[in-house]
PDB file of C-alpha atoms and ligand atoms in Angstrom:
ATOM      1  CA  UNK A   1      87.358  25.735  22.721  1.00 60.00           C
ATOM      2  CA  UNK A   2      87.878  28.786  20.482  1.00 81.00           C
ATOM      3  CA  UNK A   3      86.029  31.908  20.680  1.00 94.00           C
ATOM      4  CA  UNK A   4      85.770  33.821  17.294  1.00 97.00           C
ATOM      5  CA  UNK A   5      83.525  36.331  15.343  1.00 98.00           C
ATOM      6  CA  UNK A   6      80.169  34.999  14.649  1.00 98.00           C
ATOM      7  CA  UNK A   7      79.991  32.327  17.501  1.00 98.00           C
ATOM      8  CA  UNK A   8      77.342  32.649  20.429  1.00 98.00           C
ATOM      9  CA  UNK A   9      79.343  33.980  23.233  1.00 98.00           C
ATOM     10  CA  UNK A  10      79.238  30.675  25.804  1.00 98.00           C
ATOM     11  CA  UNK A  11      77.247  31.291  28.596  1.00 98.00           C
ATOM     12  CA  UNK A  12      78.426  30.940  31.827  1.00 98.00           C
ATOM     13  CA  UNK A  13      77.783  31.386  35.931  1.00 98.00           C
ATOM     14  CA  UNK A  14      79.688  33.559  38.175  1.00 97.00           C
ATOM     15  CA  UNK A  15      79.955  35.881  40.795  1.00 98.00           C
ATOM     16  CA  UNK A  16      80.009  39.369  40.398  1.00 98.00           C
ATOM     17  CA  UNK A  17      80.884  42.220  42.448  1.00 98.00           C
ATOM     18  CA  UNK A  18      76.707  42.821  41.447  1.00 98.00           C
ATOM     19  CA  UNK A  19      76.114  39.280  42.753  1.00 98.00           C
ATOM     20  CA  UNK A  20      76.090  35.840  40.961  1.00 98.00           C
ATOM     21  CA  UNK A  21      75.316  36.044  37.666  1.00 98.00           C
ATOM     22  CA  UNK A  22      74.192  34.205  34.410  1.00 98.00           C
ATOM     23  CA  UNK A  23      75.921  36.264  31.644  1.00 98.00           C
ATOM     24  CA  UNK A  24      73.180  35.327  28.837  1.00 98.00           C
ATOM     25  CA  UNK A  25      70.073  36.296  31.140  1.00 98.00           C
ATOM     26  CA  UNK A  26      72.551  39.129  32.775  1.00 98.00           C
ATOM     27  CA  UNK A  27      72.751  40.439  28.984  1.00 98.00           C
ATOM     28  CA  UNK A  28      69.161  40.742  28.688  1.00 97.00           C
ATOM     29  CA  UNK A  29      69.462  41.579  24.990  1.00 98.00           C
ATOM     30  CA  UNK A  30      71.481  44.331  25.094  1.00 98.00           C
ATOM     31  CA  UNK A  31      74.867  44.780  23.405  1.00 98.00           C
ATOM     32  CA  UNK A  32      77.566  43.589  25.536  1.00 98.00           C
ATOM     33  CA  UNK A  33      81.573  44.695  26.379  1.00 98.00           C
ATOM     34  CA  UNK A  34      83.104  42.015  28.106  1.00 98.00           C
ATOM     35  CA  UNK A  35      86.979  42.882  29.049  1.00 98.00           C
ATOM     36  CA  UNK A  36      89.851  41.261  31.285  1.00 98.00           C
ATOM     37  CA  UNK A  37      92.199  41.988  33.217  1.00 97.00           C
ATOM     38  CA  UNK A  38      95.229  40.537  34.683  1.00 96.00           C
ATOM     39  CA  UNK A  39      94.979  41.631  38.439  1.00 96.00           C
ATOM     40  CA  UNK A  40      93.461  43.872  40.550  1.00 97.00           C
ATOM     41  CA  UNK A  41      95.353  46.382  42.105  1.00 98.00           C
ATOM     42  CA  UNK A  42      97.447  46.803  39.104  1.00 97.00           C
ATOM     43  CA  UNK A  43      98.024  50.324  37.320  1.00 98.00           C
ATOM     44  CA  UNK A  44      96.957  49.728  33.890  1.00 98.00           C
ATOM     45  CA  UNK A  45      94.061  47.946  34.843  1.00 98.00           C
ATOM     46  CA  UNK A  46      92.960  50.035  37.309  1.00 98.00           C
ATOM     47  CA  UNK A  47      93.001  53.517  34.831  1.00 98.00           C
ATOM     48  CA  UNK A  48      91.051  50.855  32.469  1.00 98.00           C
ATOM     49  CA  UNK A  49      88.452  49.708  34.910  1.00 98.00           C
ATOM     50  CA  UNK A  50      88.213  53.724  36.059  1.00 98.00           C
ATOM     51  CA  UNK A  51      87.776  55.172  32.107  1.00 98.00           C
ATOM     52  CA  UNK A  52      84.771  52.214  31.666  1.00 98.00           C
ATOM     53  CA  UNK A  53      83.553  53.862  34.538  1.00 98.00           C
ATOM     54  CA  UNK A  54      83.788  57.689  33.491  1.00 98.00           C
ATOM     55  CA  UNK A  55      82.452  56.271  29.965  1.00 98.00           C
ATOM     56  CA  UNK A  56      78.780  54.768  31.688  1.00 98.00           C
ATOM     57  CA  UNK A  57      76.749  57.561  30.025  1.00 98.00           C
ATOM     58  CA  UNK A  58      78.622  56.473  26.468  1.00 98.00           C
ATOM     59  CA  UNK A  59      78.085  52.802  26.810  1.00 98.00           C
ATOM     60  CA  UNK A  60      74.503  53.455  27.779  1.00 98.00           C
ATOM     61  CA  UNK A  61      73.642  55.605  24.955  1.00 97.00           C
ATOM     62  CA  UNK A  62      74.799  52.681  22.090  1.00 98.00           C
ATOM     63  CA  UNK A  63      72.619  49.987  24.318  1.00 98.00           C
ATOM     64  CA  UNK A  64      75.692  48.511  25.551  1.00 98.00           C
ATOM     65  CA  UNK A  65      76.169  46.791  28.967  1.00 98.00           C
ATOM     66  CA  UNK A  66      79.576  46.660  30.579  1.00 98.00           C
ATOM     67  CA  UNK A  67      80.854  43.741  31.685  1.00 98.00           C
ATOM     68  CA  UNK A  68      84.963  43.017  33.494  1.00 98.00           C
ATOM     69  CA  UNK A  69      86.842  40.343  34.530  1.00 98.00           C
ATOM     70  CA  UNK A  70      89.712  39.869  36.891  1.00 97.00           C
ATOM     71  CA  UNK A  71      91.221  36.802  37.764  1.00 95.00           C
ATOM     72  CA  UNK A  72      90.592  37.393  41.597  1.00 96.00           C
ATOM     73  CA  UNK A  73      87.666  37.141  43.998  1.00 97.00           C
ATOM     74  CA  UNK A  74      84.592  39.383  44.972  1.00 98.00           C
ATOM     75  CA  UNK A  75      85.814  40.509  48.450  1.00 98.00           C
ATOM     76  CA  UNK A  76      89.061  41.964  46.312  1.00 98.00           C
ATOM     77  CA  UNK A  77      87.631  43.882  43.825  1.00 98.00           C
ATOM     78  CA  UNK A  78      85.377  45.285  45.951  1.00 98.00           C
ATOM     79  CA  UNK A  79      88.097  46.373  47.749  1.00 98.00           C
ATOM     80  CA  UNK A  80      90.076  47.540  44.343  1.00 98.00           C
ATOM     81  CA  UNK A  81      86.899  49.316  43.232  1.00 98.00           C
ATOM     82  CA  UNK A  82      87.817  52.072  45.973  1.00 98.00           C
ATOM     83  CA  UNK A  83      90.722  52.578  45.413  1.00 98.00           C
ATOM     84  CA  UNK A  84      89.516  53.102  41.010  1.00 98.00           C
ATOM     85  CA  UNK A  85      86.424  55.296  41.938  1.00 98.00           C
ATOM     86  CA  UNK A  86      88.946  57.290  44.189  1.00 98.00           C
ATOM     87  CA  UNK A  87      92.348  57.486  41.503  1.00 98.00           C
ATOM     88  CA  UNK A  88      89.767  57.901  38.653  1.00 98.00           C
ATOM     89  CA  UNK A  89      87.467  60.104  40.211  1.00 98.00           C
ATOM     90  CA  UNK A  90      84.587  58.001  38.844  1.00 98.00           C
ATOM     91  CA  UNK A  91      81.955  56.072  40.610  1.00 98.00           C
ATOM     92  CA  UNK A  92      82.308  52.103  39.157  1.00 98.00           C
ATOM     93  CA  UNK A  93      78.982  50.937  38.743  1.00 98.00           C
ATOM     94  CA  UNK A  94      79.349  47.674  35.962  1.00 98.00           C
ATOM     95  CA  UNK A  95      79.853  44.499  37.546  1.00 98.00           C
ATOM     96  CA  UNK A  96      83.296  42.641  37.705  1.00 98.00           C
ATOM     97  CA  UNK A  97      83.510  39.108  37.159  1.00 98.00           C
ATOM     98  CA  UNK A  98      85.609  37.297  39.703  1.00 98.00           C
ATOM     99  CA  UNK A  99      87.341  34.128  38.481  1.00 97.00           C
ATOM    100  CA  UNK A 100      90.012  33.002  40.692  1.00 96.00           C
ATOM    101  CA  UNK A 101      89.916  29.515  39.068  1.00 97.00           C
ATOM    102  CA  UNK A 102      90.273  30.793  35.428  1.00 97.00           C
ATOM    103  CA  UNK A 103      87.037  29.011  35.050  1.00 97.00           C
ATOM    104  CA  UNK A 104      85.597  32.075  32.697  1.00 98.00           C
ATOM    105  CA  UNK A 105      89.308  33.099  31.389  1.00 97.00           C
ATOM    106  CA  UNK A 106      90.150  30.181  29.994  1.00 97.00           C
ATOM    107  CA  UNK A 107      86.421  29.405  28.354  1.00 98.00           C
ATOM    108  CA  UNK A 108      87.171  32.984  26.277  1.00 98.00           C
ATOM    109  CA  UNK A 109      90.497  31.568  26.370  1.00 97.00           C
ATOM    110  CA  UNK A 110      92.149  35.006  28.056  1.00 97.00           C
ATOM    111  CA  UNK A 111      94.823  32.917  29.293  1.00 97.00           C
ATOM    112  CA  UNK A 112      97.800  32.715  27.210  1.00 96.00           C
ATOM    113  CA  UNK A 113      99.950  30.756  28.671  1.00 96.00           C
ATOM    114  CA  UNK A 114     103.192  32.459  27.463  1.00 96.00           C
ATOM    115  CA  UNK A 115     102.311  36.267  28.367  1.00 95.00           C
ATOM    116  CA  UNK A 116     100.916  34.274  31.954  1.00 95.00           C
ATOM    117  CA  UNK A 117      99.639  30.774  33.307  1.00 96.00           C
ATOM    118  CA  UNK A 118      98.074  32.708  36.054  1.00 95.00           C
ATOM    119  CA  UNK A 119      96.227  35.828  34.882  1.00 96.00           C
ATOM    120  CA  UNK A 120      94.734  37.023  31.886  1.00 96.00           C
ATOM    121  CA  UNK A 121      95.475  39.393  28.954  1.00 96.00           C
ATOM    122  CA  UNK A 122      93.598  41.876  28.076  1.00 98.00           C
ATOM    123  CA  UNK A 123      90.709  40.671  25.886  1.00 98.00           C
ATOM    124  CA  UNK A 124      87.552  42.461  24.767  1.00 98.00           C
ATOM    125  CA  UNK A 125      84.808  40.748  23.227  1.00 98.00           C
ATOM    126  CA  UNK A 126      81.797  42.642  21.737  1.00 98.00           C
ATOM    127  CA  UNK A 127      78.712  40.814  21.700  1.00 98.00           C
ATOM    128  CA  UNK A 128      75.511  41.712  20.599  1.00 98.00           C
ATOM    129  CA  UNK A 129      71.920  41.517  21.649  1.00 98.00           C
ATOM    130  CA  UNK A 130      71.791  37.842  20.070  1.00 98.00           C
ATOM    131  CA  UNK A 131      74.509  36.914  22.050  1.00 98.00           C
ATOM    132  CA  UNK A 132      76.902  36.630  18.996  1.00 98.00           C
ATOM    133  CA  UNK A 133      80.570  37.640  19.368  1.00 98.00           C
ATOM    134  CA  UNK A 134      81.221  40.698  16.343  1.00 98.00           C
ATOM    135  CA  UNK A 135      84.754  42.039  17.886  1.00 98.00           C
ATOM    136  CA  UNK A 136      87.612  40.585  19.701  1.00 98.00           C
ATOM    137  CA  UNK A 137      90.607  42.373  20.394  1.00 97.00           C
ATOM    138  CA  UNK A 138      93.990  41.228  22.413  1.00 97.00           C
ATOM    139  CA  UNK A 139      96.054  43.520  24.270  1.00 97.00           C
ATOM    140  CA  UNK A 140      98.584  42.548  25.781  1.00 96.00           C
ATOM    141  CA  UNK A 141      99.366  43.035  29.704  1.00 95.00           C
ATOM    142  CA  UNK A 142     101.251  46.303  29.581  1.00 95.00           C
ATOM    143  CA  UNK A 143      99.466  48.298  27.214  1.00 97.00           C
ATOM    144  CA  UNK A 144      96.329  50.125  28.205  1.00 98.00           C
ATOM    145  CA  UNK A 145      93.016  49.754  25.447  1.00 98.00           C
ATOM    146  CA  UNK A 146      91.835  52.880  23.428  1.00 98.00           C
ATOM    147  CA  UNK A 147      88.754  53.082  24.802  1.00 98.00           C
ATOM    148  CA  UNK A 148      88.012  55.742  21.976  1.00 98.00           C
ATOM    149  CA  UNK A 149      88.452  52.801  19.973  1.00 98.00           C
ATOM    150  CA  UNK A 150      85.880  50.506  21.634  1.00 98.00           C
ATOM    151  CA  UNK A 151      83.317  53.567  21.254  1.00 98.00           C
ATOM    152  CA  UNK A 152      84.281  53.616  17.524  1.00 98.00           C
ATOM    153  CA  UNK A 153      84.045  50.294  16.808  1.00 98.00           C
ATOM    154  CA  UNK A 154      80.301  49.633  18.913  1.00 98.00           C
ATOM    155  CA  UNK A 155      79.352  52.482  16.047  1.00 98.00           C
ATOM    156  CA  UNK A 156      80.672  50.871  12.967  1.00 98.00           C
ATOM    157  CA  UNK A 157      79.175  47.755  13.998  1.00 98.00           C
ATOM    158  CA  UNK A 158      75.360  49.702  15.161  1.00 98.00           C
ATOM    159  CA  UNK A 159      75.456  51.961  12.082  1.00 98.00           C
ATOM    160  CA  UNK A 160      76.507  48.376   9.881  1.00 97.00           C
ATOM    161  CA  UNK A 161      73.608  46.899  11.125  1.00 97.00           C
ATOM    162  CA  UNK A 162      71.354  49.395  10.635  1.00 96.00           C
ATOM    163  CA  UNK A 163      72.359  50.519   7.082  1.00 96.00           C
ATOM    164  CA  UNK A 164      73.595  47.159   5.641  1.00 96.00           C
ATOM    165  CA  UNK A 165      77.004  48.912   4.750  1.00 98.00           C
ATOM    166  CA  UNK A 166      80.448  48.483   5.897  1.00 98.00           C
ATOM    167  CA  UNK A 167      83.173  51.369   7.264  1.00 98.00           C
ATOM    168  CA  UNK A 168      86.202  52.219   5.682  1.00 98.00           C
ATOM    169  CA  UNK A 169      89.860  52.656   7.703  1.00 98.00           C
ATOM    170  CA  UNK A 170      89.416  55.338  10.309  1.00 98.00           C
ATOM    171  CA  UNK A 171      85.811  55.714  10.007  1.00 98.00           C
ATOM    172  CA  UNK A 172      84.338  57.783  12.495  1.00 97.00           C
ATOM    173  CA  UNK A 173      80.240  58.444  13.062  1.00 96.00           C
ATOM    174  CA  UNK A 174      79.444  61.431  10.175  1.00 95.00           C
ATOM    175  CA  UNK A 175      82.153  60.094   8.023  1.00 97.00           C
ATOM    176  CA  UNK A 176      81.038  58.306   4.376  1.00 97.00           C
ATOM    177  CA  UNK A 177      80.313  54.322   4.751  1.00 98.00           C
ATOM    178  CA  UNK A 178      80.885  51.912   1.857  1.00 98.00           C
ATOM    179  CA  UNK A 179      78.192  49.739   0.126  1.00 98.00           C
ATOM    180  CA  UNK A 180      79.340  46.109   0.121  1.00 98.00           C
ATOM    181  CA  UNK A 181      80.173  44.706  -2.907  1.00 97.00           C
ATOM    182  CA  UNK A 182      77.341  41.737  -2.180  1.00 97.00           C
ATOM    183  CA  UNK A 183      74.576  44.483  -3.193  1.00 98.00           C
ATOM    184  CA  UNK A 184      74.244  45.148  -6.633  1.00 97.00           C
ATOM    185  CA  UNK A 185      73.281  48.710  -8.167  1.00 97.00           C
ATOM    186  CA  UNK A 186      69.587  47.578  -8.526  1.00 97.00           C
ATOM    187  CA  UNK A 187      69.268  46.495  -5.106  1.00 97.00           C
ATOM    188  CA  UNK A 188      71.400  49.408  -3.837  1.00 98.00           C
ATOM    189  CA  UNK A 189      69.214  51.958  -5.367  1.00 97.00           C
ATOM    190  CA  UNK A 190      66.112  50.676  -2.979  1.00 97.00           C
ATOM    191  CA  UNK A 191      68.249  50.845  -0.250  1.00 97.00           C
ATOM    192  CA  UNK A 192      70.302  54.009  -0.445  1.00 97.00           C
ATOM    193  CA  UNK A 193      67.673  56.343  -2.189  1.00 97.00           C
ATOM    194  CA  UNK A 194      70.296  59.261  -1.221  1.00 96.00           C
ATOM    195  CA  UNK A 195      72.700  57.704  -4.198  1.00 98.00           C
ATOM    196  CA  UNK A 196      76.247  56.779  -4.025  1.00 98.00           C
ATOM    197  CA  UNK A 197      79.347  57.972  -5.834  1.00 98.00           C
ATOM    198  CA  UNK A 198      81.192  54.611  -7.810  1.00 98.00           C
ATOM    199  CA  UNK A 199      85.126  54.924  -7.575  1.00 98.00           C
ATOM    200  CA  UNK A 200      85.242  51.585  -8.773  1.00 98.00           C
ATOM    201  CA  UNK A 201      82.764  48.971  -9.331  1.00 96.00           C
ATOM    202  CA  UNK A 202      83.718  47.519  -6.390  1.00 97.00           C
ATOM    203  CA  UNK A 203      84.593  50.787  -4.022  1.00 98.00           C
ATOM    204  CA  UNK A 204      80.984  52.507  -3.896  1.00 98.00           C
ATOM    205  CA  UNK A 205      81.060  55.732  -0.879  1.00 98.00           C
ATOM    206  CA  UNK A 206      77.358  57.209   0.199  1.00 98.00           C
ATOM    207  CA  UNK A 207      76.292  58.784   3.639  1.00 97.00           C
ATOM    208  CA  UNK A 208      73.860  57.603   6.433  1.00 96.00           C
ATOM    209  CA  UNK A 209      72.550  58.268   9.449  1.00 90.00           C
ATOM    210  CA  UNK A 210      75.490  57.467  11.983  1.00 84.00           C
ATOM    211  CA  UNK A 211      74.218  58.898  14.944  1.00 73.00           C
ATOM    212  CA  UNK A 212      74.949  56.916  18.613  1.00 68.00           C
ATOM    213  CA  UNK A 213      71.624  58.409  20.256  1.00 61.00           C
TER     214      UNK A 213
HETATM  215  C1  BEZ B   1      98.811  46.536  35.072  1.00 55.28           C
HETATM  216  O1  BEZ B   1      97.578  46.505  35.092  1.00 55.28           O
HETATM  217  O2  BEZ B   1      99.440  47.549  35.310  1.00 55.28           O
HETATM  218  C2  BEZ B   1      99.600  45.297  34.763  1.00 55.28           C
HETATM  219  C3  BEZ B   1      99.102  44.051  35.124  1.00 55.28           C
HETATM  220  C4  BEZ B   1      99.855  42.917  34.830  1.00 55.28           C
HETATM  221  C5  BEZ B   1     101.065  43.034  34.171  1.00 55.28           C
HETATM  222  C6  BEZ B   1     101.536  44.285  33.778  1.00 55.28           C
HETATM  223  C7  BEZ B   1     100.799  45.431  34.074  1.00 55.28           C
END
């Protein structure tokens, strides 16, 4: 089964190192980060797993619930989760999927077979509070994610929804936003009273409210 943009994230039960879970009642209609991991007790992972941490306040502000997944049991990553809160001087707090069978890792198909048969890349799915994937990103095992990125993208996606516009490369929250070419001028004056400047019929730049809190 393939997981892309615009599918309802399959539901699924687990434990967590927050107890057993059902991820679609877990969600509880909030936006969701769902990221893997190869191992615990692994470097990369474990600055990941500690920078999710530090970033609680962040995630909480955009509505958004963290969720991780390592392809190894409860018992372990409690154990691992010392050793993060004390490397990363954070205090872990989300819950981490275990999934020593790949049950979970191969639904969201995290297991490619070539990188590893046995543990997962590093996959992050975005999912909002309908349960419908809007980002996936791949990483592979030995580069770390850009977790400035993950903010960034959460806020083109929030601001998106809220303004019915679309971001251009390297948007950042403040920055101008573009009006999709699927509204007209008519309807576009109704929705962005504030006006827009027209580089090309098709290329149309105006400002909105952007803000994460
Ligand atoms: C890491 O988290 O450091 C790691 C895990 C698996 C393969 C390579 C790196």
């Amino acid at each position: 089964m393939s997981v892309r943009i615009g599918d309802i994230a399959p539901d699924f039960e687990t434990d967590t190192t927050a107890g057993p879970i059902r991820f679609h009642e877990w969600a509880d209609g909030k936006w969701v980060f769902f990221f893997s991991h190869p191992a615990d007790f692994t470097p990369v992972c474990t600055t990941e797993m500690g920078r999710t941490a530090q970033l609680g306040d962040d995630f909480a502000r955009r509505g958004v619930k963290p969720l991780g997944l390592s392809t190894d049991k409860v018992d372990e990553h409690l154990k691992w989760i010392d050793d993060i809160n004390e490397t990363q001087s954070t205090t872990l707090t989300f819950p981490i999927v275990a999934d020593p069978d790949l049950k979970i890792s191969k639904l969201y198909e995290m297991i490619h077979p070539e990188e590893s048969t046995t543990e997962a890349v590093r996959s992050v799915f975005i999912i909002d509070p309908e349960m419908k994937i809007r980002l996936t990103m791949t990483y592979p095992m030995n580069v770390g994610r850009n977790f400035d990125e993950i903010l960034r993208v959460i806020d083109a996606l929030q601001t998106a929804d809220r303004n019915r516009i679309a971001t251009p490369a390297d948007w950042r929250p403040g920055g101008e936003v573009i009006i999709p070419p699927s509204i007209n001028d008519e309807t576009a004056k109704g929705l962005f009273p504030q006006g827009w400047n027209t580089i090309k019929p098709y290329l149309r730049t105006t400002r909105v409210d952007s803000k994460t809190d």
